C-alpha positions as a printed NumPy array, in Angstrom:
array([[ 216.219,  -99.85 ,   12.102],
       [ 215.468,  -97.882,    8.977],
       [ 211.739,  -97.377,    9.429],
       [ 211.191,  -96.179,    5.866],
       [ 212.452,  -99.51 ,    4.515],
       [ 209.806, -101.395,    6.464],
       [ 211.968, -104.042,    8.106],
       [ 215.596, -104.126,    9.232],
       [ 216.408, -107.457,    7.557],
       [ 215.771, -105.763,    4.208],
       [ 218.94 , -103.724,    4.735],
       [ 221.345, -106.6  ,    4.166],
       [ 222.502, -107.504,    0.66 ],
       [ 221.688, -111.192,    1.285],
       [ 218.178, -110.45 ,    2.596],
       [ 215.385, -112.484,    0.923],
       [ 213.813, -109.377,   -0.594],
       [ 217.013, -108.301,   -2.338],
       [ 217.799, -111.848,   -3.437],
       [ 214.339, -112.129,   -4.973],
       [ 214.718, -108.789,   -6.731],
       [ 218.016, -109.886,   -8.305],
       [ 216.407, -113.16 ,   -9.427],
       [ 213.502, -111.324,  -11.055],
       [ 215.837, -108.912,  -12.853],
       [ 217.985, -111.812,  -14.085],
       [ 214.863, -113.496,  -15.54 ],
       [ 213.966, -110.478,  -17.683],
       [ 214.444, -110.365,  -21.426],
       [ 217.573, -108.6  ,  -22.697],
       [ 215.439, -105.776,  -24.117],
       [ 213.578, -105.156,  -20.835],
       [ 214.332, -102.141,  -18.67 ],
       [ 213.338, -101.732,  -15.041],
       [ 212.788,  -99.184,  -12.294],
       [ 213.424,  -99.892,   -8.606],
       [ 211.523,  -97.665,   -6.162],
       [ 212.128,  -97.449,   -2.421],
       [ 211.479,  -94.907,    0.313],
       [ 214.86 ,  -95.811,    1.788],
       [ 218.15 ,  -94.593,    0.356],
       [ 219.924,  -97.201,    2.486],
       [ 217.898, -100.038,    1.006],
       [ 218.609,  -98.771,   -2.518],
       [ 222.325,  -98.724,   -1.694],
       [ 222.094, -102.396,   -0.679],
       [ 220.256, -103.128,   -3.928],
       [ 223.035, -101.328,   -5.832],
       [ 225.644, -103.475,   -4.071],
       [ 223.781, -106.643,   -5.084],
       [ 223.422, -105.498,   -8.706],
       [ 227.114, -104.562,   -8.893],
       [ 228.014, -108.025,   -7.605],
       [ 225.826, -109.696,  -10.235],
       [ 226.55 , -107.413,  -13.198],
       [ 230.03 , -105.962,  -12.779],
       [ 230.545, -102.742,  -14.767],
       [ 234.362, -102.886,  -14.619],
       [ 234.587, -105.785,  -17.028],
       [ 236.866, -105.996,  -20.063],
       [ 235.892, -103.691,  -22.929],
       [ 234.917, -105.53 ,  -26.115],
       [ 234.55 , -104.589,  -29.783],
       [ 231.029, -103.34 ,  -30.717],
       [ 230.331, -102.462,  -27.075],
       [ 228.73 ,  -99.153,  -26.158],
       [ 231.025,  -97.1  ,  -23.935],
       [ 231.409,  -93.751,  -22.199],
       [ 234.589,  -91.791,  -22.88 ],
       [ 235.971,  -89.44 ,  -20.22 ],
       [ 235.667,  -86.067,  -21.916],
       [ 234.284,  -82.74 ,  -20.758],
       [ 230.91 ,  -83.701,  -22.214],
       [ 231.046,  -87.372,  -21.234],
       [ 230.855,  -88.538,  -24.846],
       [ 229.422,  -91.912,  -25.802],
       [ 230.218,  -94.195,  -28.683],
       [ 230.842,  -97.714,  -29.951],
       [ 234.141,  -99.582,  -29.713],
       [ 235.532, -100.392,  -33.173],
       [ 238.882, -101.87 ,  -32.184],
       [ 241.424, -102.611,  -29.474],
       [ 245.212, -102.357,  -29.632],
       [ 248.349, -102.599,  -27.52 ],
       [ 251.191, -100.103,  -27.776],
       [ 254.528, -101.314,  -26.31 ],
       [ 257.107,  -98.802,  -25.067],
       [ 260.263,  -98.608,  -22.922],
       [ 260.95 ,  -96.258,  -20.046],
       [ 264.315,  -94.609,  -19.341],
       [ 265.428,  -97.62 ,  -17.317],
       [ 264.838,  -99.908,  -20.291],
       [ 261.781, -101.6  ,  -18.789],
       [ 259.082, -102.674,  -21.222],
       [ 255.505, -101.519,  -20.788],
       [ 252.305, -101.933,  -22.788],
       [ 249.601,  -99.286,  -23.126],
       [ 246.168, -100.563,  -24.022],
       [ 244.327,  -98.396,  -26.54 ],
       [ 240.671,  -98.331,  -27.549],
       [ 239.268,  -97.077,  -30.851],
       [ 235.833,  -95.523,  -30.383],
       [ 233.412,  -94.175,  -32.979],
       [ 231.817,  -91.35 ,  -31.022],
       [ 228.157,  -90.607,  -31.63 ],
       [ 227.756,  -88.132,  -34.476],
       [ 231.279,  -88.636,  -35.813],
       [ 232.347,  -90.388,  -39.019],
       [ 235.775,  -91.675,  -37.965],
       [ 236.878,  -93.563,  -34.86 ],
       [ 239.228,  -91.897,  -32.373],
       [ 241.93 ,  -93.547,  -30.282],
       [ 241.774,  -93.319,  -26.489],
       [ 243.781,  -94.851,  -23.633],
       [ 241.901,  -97.627,  -21.865],
       [ 241.654,  -95.683,  -18.595],
       [ 239.487,  -93.072,  -20.318],
       [ 236.915,  -95.58 ,  -21.519],
       [ 234.312,  -97.421,  -19.473],
       [ 231.426,  -99.686,  -20.337],
       [ 227.905,  -98.288,  -20.144],
       [ 226.714,  -99.263,  -16.634],
       [ 224.016, -101.884,  -16.113],
       [ 222.032,  -99.448,  -13.942],
       [ 222.124,  -95.828,  -12.795],
       [ 220.689,  -93.673,   -9.985],
       [ 218.072,  -91.026,  -10.728],
       [ 219.717,  -88.8  ,   -8.078],
       [ 222.76 ,  -88.488,  -10.358],
       [ 220.819,  -86.144,  -12.608],
       [ 220.102,  -85.78 ,  -16.294],
       [ 223.3  ,  -87.509,  -17.452],
       [ 222.199,  -90.69 ,  -15.679],
       [ 218.619,  -90.349,  -16.937],
       [ 219.908,  -89.92 ,  -20.489],
       [ 221.986,  -93.097,  -20.194],
       [ 218.939,  -95.009,  -19.018],
       [ 216.664,  -93.653,  -21.755],
       [ 219.079,  -93.916,  -24.671],
       [ 221.437,  -96.843,  -24.062],
       [ 220.011, -100.357,  -24.595],
       [ 222.558, -101.922,  -22.226],
       [ 221.741,  -99.532,  -19.35 ],
       [ 218.805, -101.546,  -18.074],
       [ 217.96 , -100.219,  -14.602],
       [ 217.151,  -96.996,  -12.779],
       [ 217.067,  -96.681,   -8.962],
       [ 214.732,  -94.029,   -7.548],
       [ 213.773,  -92.773,   -4.103],
       [ 209.994,  -92.784,   -3.814],
       [ 209.53 ,  -89.34 ,   -2.275],
       [ 211.751,  -87.466,   -4.726],
       [ 211.013,  -89.146,   -8.019],
       [ 207.509,  -90.615,   -7.879],
       [ 205.788,  -87.781,   -9.729],
       [ 206.391,  -85.907,  -12.943],
       [ 208.685,  -88.382,  -14.711],
       [ 207.868,  -90.167,  -17.93 ],
       [ 209.958,  -93.322,  -17.965],
       [ 208.366,  -95.445,  -20.66 ],
       [ 211.829,  -96.66 ,  -21.659],
       [ 211.207,  -99.063,  -18.764],
       [ 208.505, -101.704,  -18.872],
       [ 208.93 , -103.13 ,  -15.355],
       [ 208.552, -101.314,  -12.049],
       [ 209.744, -102.93 ,   -8.806],
       [ 208.377, -101.374,   -5.585],
       [ 210.311, -102.455,   -2.504],
       [ 207.757, -101.66 ,    0.196],
       [ 203.953, -101.348,    0.315],
       [ 202.512,  -97.834,    0.154],
       [ 199.768,  -96.642,    2.513],
       [ 198.926,  -93.761,    0.191],
       [ 196.938,  -95.006,   -2.821],
       [ 197.766,  -91.828,   -4.764],
       [ 201.496,  -92.408,   -4.289],
       [ 201.037,  -96.016,   -5.366],
       [ 199.374,  -94.816,   -8.57 ],
       [ 202.214,  -92.355,   -9.189],
       [ 204.801,  -95.12 ,   -8.932],
       [ 202.926,  -97.378,  -11.321],
       [ 202.307,  -94.477,  -13.678],
       [ 206.009,  -94.059,  -14.422],
       [ 205.813,  -97.045,  -16.812],
       [ 202.065,  -97.602,  -17.309],
       [ 201.17 ,  -94.453,  -19.239],
       [ 200.63 ,  -93.143,  -22.803],
       [ 203.718,  -93.772,  -24.899],
       [ 204.384,  -97.211,  -23.488],
       [ 204.698,  -99.682,  -26.386],
       [ 205.255, -102.878,  -24.372],
       [ 203.406, -104.773,  -21.694],
       [ 204.042, -102.952,  -18.398],
       [ 204.729, -105.043,  -15.294],
       [ 204.373, -103.755,  -11.722],
       [ 206.044, -105.961,   -9.076],
       [ 205.568, -105.311,   -5.348],
       [ 207.982, -106.959,   -2.902],
       [ 207.289, -107.25 ,    0.815],
       [ 208.578, -109.339,    3.724],
       [ 205.968, -111.583,    5.447],
       [ 205.793, -111.428,    9.21 ],
       [ 206.929, -107.784,    9.351],
       [ 205.323, -104.359,    9.554],
       [ 205.038, -104.491,    5.76 ],
       [ 202.42 , -107.219,    6.079],
       [ 200.478, -104.993,    8.489],
       [ 200.576, -102.158,    5.946],
       [ 199.054, -104.434,    3.316],
       [ 196.27 , -105.404,    5.737],
       [ 195.517, -101.73 ,    6.417],
       [ 195.311, -101.027,    2.69 ],
       [ 192.712, -103.759,    2.268]])
């Protein structure tokens, strides 16, 4: 039992709460961005598994797609073309290297990279992965989600790039509740902010809601 998550059935990727979360995310507009808050790292890991299953990041790279290139600085850019480069090894066997042409941000000409150095911008990132992940979420339109642990990331962040906040368990502390909602509902927000609370009926989460009333 992970007490912080509220109820043990929430820990499984096919639990009703996680299924509902995935459905709600799928129903969002393409331009919407979302936050997912939980007190439980384990529950967030199960959410990540469900999101990976629904929106695979290791898909085929396409022209005009935003990508990350494996460089020392983790450069980003837009794919301008794809190519195949055939070659033979010493034994006479034929091989094909896949190449990707990427116009890196701030550059005027596209550069050529092997496919294994290029990856699509992920559908979501973790706040615990630091500023590089936060920058992806803020700046890249196709990076739509950010997963955050309630205790570590509830205060001090301005995340108005998102307009939807999903909270995966009820909060006893009204001040903490306000902090969570304030990540998206604050000055600088230009869209309608949505706060969605998910809880499992018939569990301790229901009791927490009764205590709050």
